[in-house]
Short mmCIF file of C-alpha atoms in Angstrom, two decimals:
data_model
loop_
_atom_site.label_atom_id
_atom_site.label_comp_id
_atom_site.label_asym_id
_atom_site.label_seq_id
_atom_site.Cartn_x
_atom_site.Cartn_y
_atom_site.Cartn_z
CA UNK A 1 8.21 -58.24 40.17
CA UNK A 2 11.71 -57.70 40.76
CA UNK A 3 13.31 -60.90 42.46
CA UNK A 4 14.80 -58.28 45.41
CA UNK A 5 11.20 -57.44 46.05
CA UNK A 6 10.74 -60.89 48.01
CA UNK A 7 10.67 -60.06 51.00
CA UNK A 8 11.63 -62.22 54.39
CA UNK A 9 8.19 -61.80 55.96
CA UNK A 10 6.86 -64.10 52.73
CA UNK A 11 8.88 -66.37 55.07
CA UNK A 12 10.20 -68.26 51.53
CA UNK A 13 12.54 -70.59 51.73
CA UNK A 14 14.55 -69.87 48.01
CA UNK A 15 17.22 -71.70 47.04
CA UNK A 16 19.37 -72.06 43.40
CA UNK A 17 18.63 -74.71 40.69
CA UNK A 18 19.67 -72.63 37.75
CA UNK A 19 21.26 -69.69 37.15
CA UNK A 20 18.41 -68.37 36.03
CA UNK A 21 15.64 -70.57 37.48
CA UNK A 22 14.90 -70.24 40.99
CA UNK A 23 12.20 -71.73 43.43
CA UNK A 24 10.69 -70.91 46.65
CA UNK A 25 8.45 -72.53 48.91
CA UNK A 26 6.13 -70.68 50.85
CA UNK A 27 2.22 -71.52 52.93
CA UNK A 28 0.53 -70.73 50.00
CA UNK A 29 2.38 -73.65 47.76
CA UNK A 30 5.45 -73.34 45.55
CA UNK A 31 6.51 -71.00 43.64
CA UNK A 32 8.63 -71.34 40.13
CA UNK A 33 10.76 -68.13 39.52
CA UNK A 34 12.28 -67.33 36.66
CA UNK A 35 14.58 -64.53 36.30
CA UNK A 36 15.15 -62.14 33.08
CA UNK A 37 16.53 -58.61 33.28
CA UNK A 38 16.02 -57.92 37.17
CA UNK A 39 12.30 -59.58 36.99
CA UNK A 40 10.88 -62.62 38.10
CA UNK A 41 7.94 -64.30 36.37
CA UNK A 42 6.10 -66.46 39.16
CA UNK A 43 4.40 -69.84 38.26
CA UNK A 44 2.05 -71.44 41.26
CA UNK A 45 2.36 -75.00 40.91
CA UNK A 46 0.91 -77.15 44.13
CA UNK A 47 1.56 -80.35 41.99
CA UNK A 48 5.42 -80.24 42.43
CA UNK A 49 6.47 -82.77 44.74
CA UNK A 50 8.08 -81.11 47.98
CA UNK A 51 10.60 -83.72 47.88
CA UNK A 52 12.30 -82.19 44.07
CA UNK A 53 12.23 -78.56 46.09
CA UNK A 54 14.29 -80.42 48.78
CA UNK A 55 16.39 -82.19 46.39
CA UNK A 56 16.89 -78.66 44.75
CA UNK A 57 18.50 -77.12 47.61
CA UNK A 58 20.87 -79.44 47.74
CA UNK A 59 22.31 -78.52 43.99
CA UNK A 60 19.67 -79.86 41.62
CA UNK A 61 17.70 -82.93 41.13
CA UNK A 62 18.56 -85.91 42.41
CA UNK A 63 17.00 -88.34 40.21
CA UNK A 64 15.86 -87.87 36.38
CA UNK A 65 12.94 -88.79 37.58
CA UNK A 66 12.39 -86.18 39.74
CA UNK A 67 13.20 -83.63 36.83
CA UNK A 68 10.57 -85.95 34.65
CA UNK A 69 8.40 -85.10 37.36
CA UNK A 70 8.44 -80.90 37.62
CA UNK A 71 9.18 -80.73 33.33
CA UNK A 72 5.57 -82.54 33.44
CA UNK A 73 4.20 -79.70 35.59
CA UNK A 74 5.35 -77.10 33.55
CA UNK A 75 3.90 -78.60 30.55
CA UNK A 76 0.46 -79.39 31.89
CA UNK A 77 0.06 -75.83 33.08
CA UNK A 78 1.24 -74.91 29.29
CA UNK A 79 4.12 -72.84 30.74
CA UNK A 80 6.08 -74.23 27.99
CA UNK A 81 8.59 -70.86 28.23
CA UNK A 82 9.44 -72.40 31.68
CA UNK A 83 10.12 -75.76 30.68
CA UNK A 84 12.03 -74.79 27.56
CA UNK A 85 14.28 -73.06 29.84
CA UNK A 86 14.31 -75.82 32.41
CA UNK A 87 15.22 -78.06 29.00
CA UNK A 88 18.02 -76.60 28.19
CA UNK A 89 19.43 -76.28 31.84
CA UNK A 90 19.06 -80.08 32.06
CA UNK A 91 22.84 -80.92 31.73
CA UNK A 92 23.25 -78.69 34.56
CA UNK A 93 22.32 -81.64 36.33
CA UNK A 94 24.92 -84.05 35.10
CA UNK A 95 21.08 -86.36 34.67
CA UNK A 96 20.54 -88.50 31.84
CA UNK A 97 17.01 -88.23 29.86
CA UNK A 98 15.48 -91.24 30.09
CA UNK A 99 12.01 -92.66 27.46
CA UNK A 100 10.05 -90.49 29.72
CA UNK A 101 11.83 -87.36 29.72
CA UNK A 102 12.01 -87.98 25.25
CA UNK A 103 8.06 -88.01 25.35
CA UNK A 104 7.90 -85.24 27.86
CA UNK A 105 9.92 -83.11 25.26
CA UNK A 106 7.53 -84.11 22.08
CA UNK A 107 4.52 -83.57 24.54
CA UNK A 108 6.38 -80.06 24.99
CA UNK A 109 6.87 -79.79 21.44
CA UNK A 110 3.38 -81.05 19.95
CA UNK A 111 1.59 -78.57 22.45
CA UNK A 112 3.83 -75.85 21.15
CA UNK A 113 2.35 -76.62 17.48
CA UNK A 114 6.22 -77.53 16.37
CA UNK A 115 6.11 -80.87 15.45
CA UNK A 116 9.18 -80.65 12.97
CA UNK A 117 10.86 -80.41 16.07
CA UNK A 118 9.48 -83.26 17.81
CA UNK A 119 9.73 -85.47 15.08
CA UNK A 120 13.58 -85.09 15.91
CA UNK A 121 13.29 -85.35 19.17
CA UNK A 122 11.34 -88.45 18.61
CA UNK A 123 13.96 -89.62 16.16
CA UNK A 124 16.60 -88.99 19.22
CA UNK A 125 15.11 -91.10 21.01
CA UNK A 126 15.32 -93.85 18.93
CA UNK A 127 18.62 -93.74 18.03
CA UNK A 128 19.52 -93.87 22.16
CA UNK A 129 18.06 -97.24 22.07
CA UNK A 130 14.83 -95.98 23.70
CA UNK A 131 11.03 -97.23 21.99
CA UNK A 132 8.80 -94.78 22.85
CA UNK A 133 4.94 -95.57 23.28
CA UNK A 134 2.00 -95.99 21.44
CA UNK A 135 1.06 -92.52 23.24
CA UNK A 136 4.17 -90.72 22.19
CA UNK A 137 3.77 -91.78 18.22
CA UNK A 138 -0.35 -90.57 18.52
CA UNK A 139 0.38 -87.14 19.86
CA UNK A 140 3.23 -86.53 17.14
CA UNK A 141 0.79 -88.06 14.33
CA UNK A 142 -1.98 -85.69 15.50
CA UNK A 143 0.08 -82.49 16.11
CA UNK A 144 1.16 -83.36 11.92
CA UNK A 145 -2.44 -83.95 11.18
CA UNK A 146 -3.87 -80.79 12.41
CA UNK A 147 -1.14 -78.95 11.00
CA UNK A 148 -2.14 -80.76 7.33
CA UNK A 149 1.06 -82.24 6.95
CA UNK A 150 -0.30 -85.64 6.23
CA UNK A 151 2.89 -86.93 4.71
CA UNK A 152 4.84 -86.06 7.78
CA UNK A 153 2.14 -88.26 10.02
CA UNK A 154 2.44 -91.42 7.42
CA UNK A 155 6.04 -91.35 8.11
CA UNK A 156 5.91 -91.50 12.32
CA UNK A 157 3.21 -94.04 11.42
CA UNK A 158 5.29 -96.38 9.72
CA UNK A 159 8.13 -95.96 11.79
CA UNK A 160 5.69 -97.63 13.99
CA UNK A 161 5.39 -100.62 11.99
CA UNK A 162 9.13 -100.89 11.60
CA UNK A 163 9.55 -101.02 15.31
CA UNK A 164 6.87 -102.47 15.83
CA UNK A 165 4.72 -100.89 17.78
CA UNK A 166 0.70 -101.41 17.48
CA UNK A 167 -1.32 -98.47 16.85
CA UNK A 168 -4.79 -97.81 18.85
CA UNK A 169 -7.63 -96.81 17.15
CA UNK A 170 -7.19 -92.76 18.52
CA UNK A 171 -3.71 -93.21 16.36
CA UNK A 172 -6.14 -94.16 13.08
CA UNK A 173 -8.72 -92.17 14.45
CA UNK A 174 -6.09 -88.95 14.12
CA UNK A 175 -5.02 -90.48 10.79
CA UNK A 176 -8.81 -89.76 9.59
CA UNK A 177 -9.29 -86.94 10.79
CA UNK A 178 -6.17 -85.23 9.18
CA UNK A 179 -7.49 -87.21 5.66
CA UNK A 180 -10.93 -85.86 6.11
CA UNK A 181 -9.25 -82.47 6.78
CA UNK A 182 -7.70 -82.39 3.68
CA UNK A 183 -10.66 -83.78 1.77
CA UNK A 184 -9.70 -86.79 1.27
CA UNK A 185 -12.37 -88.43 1.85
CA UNK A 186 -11.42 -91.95 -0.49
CA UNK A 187 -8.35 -92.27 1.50
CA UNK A 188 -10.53 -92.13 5.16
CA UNK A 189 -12.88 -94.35 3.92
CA UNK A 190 -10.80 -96.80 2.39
CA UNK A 191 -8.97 -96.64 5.68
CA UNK A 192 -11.88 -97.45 7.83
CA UNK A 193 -12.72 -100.51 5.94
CA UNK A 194 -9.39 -101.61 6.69
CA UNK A 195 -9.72 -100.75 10.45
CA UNK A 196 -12.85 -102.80 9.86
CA UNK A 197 -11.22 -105.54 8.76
CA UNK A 198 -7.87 -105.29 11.48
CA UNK A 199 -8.22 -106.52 15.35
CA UNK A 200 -8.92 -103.07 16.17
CA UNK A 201 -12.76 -102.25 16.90
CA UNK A 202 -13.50 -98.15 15.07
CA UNK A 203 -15.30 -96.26 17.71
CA UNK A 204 -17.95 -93.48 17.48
CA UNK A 205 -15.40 -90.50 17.26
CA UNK A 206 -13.87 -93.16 13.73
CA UNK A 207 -16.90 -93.24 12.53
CA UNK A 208 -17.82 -89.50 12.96
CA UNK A 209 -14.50 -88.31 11.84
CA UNK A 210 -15.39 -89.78 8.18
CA UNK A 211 -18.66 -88.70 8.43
CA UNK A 212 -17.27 -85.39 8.90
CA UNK A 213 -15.18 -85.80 6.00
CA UNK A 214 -18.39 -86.70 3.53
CA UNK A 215 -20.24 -83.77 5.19
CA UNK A 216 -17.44 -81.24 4.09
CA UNK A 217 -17.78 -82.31 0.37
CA UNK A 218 -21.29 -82.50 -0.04
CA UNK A 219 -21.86 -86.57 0.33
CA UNK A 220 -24.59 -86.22 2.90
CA UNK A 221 -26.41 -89.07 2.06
CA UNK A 222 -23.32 -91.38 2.68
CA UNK A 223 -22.40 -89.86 5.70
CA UNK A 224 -26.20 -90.68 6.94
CA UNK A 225 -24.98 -94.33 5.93
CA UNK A 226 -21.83 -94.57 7.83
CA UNK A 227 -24.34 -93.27 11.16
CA UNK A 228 -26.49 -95.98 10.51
CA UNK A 229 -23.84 -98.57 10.75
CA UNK A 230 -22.40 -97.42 13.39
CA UNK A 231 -25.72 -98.03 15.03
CA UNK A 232 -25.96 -101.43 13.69
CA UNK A 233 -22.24 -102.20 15.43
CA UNK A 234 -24.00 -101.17 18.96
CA UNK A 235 -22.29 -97.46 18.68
CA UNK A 236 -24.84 -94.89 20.03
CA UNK A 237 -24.43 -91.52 18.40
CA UNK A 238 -23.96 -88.55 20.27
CA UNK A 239 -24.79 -84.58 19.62
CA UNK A 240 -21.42 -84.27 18.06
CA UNK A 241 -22.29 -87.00 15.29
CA UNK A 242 -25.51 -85.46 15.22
CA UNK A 243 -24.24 -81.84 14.67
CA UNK A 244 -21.43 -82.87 11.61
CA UNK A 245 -24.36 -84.24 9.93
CA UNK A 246 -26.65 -80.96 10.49
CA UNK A 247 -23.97 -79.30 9.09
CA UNK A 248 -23.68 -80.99 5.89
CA UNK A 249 -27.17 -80.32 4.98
CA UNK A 250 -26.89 -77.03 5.60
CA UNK A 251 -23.92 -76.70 3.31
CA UNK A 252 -26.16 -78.90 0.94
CA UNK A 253 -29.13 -76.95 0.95
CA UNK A 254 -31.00 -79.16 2.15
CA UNK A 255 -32.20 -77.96 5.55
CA UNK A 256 -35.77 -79.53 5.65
CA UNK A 257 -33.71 -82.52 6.04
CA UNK A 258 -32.18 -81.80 9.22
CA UNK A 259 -36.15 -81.07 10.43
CA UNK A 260 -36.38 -84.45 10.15
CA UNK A 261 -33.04 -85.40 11.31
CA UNK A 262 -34.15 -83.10 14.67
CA UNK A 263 -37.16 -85.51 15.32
CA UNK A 264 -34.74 -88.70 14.99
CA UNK A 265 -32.31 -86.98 17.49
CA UNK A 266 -35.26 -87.14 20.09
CA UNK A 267 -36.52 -90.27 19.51
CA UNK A 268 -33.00 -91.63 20.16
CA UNK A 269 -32.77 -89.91 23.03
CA UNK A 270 -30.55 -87.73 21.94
CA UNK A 271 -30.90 -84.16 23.40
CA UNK A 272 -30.03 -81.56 20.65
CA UNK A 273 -27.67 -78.81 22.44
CA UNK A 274 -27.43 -75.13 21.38
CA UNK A 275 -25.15 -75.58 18.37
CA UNK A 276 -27.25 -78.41 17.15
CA UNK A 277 -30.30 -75.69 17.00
CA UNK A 278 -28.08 -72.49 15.71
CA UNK A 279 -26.80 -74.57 12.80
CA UNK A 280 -30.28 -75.90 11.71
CA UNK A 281 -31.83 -72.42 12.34
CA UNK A 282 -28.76 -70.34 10.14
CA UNK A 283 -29.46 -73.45 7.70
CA UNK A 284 -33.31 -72.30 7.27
CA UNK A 285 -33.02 -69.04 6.96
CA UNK A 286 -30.10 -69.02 4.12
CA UNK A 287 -31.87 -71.27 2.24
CA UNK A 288 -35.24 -69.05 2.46
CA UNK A 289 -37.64 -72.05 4.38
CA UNK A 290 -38.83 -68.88 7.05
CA UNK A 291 -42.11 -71.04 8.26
CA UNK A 292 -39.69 -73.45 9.35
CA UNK A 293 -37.46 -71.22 10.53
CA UNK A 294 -39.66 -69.79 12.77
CA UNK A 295 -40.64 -73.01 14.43
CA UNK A 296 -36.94 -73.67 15.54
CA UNK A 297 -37.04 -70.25 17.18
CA UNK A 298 -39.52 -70.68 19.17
CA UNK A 299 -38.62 -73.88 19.69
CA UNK A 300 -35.04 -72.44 20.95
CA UNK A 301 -36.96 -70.01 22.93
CA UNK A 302 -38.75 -72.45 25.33
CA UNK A 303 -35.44 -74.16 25.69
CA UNK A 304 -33.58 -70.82 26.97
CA UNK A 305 -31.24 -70.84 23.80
CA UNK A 306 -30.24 -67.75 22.55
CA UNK A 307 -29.94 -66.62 19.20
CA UNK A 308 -27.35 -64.52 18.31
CA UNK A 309 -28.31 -60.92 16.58
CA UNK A 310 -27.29 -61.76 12.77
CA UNK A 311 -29.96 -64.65 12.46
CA UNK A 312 -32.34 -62.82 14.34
CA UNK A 313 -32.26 -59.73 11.62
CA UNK A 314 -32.47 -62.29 9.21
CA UNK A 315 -35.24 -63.76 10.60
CA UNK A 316 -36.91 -60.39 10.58
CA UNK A 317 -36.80 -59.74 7.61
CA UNK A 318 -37.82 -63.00 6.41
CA UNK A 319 -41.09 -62.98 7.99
CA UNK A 320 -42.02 -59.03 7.26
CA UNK A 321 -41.90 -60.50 3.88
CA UNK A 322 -43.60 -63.28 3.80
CA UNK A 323 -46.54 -61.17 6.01
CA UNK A 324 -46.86 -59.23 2.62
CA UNK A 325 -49.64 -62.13 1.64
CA UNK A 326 -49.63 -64.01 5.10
CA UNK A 327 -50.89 -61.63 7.51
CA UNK A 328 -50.99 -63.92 10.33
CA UNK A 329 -47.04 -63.45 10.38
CA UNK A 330 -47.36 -59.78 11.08
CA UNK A 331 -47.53 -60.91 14.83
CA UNK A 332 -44.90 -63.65 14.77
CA UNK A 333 -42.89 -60.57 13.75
CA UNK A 334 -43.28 -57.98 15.87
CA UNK A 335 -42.50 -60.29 18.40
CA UNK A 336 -39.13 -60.98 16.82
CA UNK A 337 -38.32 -57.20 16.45
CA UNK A 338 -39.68 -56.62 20.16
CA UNK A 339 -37.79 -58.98 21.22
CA UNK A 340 -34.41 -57.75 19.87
CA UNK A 341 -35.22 -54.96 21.34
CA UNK A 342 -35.53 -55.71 24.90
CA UNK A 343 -32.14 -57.64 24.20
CA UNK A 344 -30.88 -54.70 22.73
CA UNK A 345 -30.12 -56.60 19.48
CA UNK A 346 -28.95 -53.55 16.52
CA UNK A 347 -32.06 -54.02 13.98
CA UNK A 348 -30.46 -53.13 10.58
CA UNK A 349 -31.95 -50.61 8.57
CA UNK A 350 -33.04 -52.54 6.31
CA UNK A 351 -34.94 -54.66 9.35
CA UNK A 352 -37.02 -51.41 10.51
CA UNK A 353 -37.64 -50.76 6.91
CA UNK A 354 -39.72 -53.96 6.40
CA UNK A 355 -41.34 -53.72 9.77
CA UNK A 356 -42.60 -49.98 9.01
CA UNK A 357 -43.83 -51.77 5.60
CA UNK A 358 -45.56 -54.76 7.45
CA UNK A 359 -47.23 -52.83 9.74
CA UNK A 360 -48.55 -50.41 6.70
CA UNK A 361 -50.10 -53.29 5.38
CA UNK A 362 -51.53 -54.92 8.42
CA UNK A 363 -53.17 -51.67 9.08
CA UNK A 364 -50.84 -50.78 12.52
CA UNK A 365 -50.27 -47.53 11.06
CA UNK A 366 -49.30 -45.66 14.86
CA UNK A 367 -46.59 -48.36 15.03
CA UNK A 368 -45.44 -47.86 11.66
CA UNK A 369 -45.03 -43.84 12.55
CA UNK A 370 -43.26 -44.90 16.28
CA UNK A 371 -41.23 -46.88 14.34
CA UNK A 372 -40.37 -44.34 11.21
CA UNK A 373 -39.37 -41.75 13.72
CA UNK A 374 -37.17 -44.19 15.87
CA UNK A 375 -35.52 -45.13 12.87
CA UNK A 376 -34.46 -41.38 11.79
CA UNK A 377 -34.37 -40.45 15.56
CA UNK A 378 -30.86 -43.25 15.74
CA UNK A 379 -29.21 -41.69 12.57
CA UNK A 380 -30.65 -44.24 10.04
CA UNK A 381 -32.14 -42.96 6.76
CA UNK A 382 -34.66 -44.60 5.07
CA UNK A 383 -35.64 -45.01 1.82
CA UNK A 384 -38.25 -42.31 -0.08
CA UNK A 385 -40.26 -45.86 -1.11
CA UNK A 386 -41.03 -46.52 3.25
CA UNK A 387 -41.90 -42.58 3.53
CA UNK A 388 -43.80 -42.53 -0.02
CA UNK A 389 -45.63 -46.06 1.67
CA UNK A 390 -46.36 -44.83 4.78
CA UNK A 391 -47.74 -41.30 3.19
CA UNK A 392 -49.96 -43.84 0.82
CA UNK A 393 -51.47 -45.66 3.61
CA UNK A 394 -52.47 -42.72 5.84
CA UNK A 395 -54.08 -40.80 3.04
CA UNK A 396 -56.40 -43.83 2.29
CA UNK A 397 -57.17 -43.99 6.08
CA UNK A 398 -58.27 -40.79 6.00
CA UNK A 399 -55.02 -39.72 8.52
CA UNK A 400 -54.10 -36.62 6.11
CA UNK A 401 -52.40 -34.52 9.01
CA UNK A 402 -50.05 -37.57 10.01
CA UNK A 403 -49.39 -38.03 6.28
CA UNK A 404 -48.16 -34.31 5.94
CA UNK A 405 -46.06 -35.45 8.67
CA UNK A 406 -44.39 -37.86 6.90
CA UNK A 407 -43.96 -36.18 4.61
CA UNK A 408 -42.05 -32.80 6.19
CA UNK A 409 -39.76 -35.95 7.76
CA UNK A 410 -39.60 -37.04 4.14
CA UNK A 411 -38.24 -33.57 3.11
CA UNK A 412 -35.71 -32.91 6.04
CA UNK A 413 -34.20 -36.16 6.00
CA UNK A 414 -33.38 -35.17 2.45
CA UNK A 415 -35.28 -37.38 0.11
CA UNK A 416 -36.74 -35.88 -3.02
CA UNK A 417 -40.94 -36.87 -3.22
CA UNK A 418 -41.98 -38.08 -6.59
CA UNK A 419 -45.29 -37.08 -8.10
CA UNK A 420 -47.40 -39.89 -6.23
CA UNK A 421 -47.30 -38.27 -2.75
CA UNK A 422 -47.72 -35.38 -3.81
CA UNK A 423 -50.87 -36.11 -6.15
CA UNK A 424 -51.88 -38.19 -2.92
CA UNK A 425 -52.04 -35.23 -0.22
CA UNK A 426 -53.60 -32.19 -2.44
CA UNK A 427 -56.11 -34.65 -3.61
CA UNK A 428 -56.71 -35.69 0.39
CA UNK A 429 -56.38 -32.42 1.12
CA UNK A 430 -58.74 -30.98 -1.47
CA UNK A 431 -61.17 -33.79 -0.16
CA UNK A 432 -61.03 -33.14 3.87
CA UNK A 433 -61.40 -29.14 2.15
CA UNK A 434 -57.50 -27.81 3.32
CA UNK A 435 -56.98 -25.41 0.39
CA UNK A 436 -54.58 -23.80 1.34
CA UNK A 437 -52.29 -26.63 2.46
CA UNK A 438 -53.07 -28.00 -1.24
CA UNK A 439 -52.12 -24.79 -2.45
CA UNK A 440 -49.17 -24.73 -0.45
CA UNK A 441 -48.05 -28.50 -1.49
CA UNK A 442 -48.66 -27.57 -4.83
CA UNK A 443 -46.64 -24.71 -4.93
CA UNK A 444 -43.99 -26.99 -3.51
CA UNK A 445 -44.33 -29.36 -6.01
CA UNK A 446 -43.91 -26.73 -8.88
CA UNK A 447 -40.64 -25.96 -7.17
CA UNK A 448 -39.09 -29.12 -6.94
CA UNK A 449 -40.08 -29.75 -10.71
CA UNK A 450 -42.53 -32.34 -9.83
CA UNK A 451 -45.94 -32.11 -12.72
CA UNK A 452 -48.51 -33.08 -10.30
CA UNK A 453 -51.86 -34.28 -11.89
CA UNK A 454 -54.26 -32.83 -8.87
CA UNK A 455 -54.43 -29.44 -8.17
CA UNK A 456 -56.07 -27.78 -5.66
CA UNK A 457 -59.55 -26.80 -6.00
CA UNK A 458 -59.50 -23.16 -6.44
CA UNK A 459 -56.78 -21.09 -7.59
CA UNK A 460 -57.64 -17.36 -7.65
CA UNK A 461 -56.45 -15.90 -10.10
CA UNK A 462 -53.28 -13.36 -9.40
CA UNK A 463 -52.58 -15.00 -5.84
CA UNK A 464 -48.83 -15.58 -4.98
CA UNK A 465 -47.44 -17.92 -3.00
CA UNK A 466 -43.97 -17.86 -0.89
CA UNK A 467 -43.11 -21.59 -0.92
CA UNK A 468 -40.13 -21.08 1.61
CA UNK A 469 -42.97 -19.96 3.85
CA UNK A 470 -45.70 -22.89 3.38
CA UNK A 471 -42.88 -25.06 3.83
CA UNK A 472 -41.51 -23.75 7.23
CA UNK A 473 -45.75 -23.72 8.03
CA UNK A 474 -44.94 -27.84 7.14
CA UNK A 475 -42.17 -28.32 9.52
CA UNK A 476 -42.55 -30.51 12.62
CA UNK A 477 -42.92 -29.16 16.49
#
């Protein structure tokens, strides 16, 4: 809003600390204003001391420590633009940065995800005569880490031998993880041991970064080690330890194994939480173990845990298959598909395809129709094999009229009929004694250049058909 636009019955009390950065202090807390082209960007901020606002309107801060004190504010509510600006306006204050106000600045910096600039910030510092803390040299060695600048980290880290100042284990803990990120996984695990062998006790989060690291290329089995050490140091395991090594079966192949890995989660008290349950369920079903996968669903299912709609297709499909030969899955299902429905999950087309074909072979031949003409009805197009199926299946039940159904859907969605449902309707036809619909179907099949091997039962001889009208006598109502 424009800064003119604050108006006296906001009853602020604004005063200058910058010439661009203003503040006011109203009843609903203070306000941080900064001004750029005619606008004002407000920042609430009920953590700034009343007493800096005072000092402000007397000229600026009085102490360094009262500018320490708002440039943390700004930091911890991320307004980093704000105390950049406030940064650079420091000398307006004729106050000298102090250790705290150098590890404000690489806080700044390191949240910012510029650690090349912290690093000389940090290097500043040093060369004032300040030592900065353990803390200051961990958040610089992290913000290097997760950018995968390993080299840069090594170097802050020995500065903190030449100065010496002891590291913690969260400053080795950040070391590992930025190792493991990288892949190397030697260099992490040779660095534990040494941990091991220091003063300093490795903690869970030490232990799971390298098991993390292990996970990521394929060493499962030593990462399942490394867990049961840290048990045997007194170190209890939590869902995130749990979870890295979930994932490294699954990247494995080897998802059976977190079945088993589920059960020793429980037993250890352990709840599994939602990710823990997605992972091993995606894990399952990639690797084709659908029996199994099915169990974790329902198991997620009692447990509220939703399932998101890519694994649930995939389910789906998994289990229309497998109900081919294990018709007791035909259920297990239908419940999956209804249940993406009242979700209003997107089945894919390939999804409805497989549950037409289930039901055709568990005999649920009005659901396979519902479902064929909800499938066309949304804009998807089957294939000619789930219309040719479908046509199959009602002509053995004896459903002839429903078949011929199918089959006008077959025609208008454009598919071509082969010889097989064609050969399968006259000769129902010529059974349930419709000539003239086998007449008709076989005039329709000489037309489309399909050799049929039934014909219908009596041709007299000389009769003429017109095929453009037996097929409009075809279409649906």
């Amino acid at each position: 809003m424009p800064c003119s636009a604050l108006s006296p019955s906001q009853q602020h009390l604004v005063f200058s600390v910058t010439p661009l950065l203003s503040i006011s202090l109203n009843k609903n807390g203070t306000q941080i204003h900064f001004a750029h082209k005619q606008t004002c960007t407000p920042l609430f901020l009920d953590t700034i001391n009343p007493d800096v606002v005072q000092a402000s309107k007397n000229g600026g801060f009085q102490t360094i420590s009262d500018f320490n004190h708002q440039l943390t504010s700004l930091v911890l509510e991320d307004e980093f633009e704000l105390a950049l600006k406030l940064t650079s306006s420091s000398s307006f204050y004729a106050l000298t940065p102090n250790e705290y106000t150098y590890s404000i600045w690489v806080n700044l910096y390191c949240k910012k995800d510029d650690p090349e600039t912290a690093k000389s910030i940090l290097g500043h510092m040093l060369e004032h005569g300040f030592q900065p803390k353990v803390e200051t040299f961990t958040t610089l060695i992290n913000s290097f880490c997760k950018a995968g600048k390993l080299q840069h980290a090594h170097q802050v880290f020995d500065v903190m031998g030449q100065i010496g100042c002891e590291p913690t284990i969260y400053t080795y803990n950040c070391l590992l993880k930025g190792l493991c990120f990288l892949g190397r996984v030697e260099e992490a695990y040779d660095l534990l041991m040494n941990i091991k062998k220091s003063k300093i006790k490795p903690d869970l989060y030490t232990y799971t970064a390298v098991m993390d690291g292990f996970c990521k290329v394929g060493r499962s089995n030593e990462a399942l080690e490394l867990l049961e050490e840290a048990m045997e140091m007194g170190l209890t395991p939590n869902v995130v330890t749990y979870n890295t090594l979930f994932n490294g079966y699954f990247k494995e192949g080897r998802p059976l194994d977190g079945i088993g890995l589920l059960r020793k989660m429980k037993e250890e008290k352990c709840m599994p939480d939602h990710i823990t349950y997605s992972t091993l369920l995606h894990g399952l079903l990639k690797w084709g173990k659908i029996e199994a996968a099915l169990s974790i669903y329902k198991e997620m299912l009692k447990l509220e845990f939703g399932v998101d709609e890519r694994m649930m297709n995939t389910l789906l499909r998994g289990l229309c298959r497998l109900s081919r030969k294990q018709k007791e899955l035909l259920q297990d299902a239908y419940q999956v598909f209804v249940k993406m429905r009242s979700r209003k999950l997107v089945v894919d087309p390939v999804g409805y395809e497989l549950v037409i074909e289930a039901f055709c072979s568990g005999n649920k031949l009005d659901k396979a129709l519902e479902n064929l003409y909800e499938i066309v009805r949304i804009g998807f197009s089957p294939k000619a094999f789930t219309f040719s199926n479908l046509i199959r299946v009602l002509c053995l039940e004896g459903e002839v009229e429903k078949a011929l159904l199918v089959f006008v859907l077959m025609m208008k969605d454009g598919k071509s009929p082969t010889k097989v449902p064609f050969n399968l309707l006259i000769n129902e036809l010529n059974q349930k004694g419709m000539i003239l619909n086998a007449c008709y179907l076989y005039g329709l099949a000489l037309k489309c250049g399909v050799a049929t091997r039934n014909k219908p039962r009596y041709i007299r001889l000389g009769m003429r058909f017109r095929i453009e009208d037996s097929y409009n006598q075809l279409e649906l109502v």
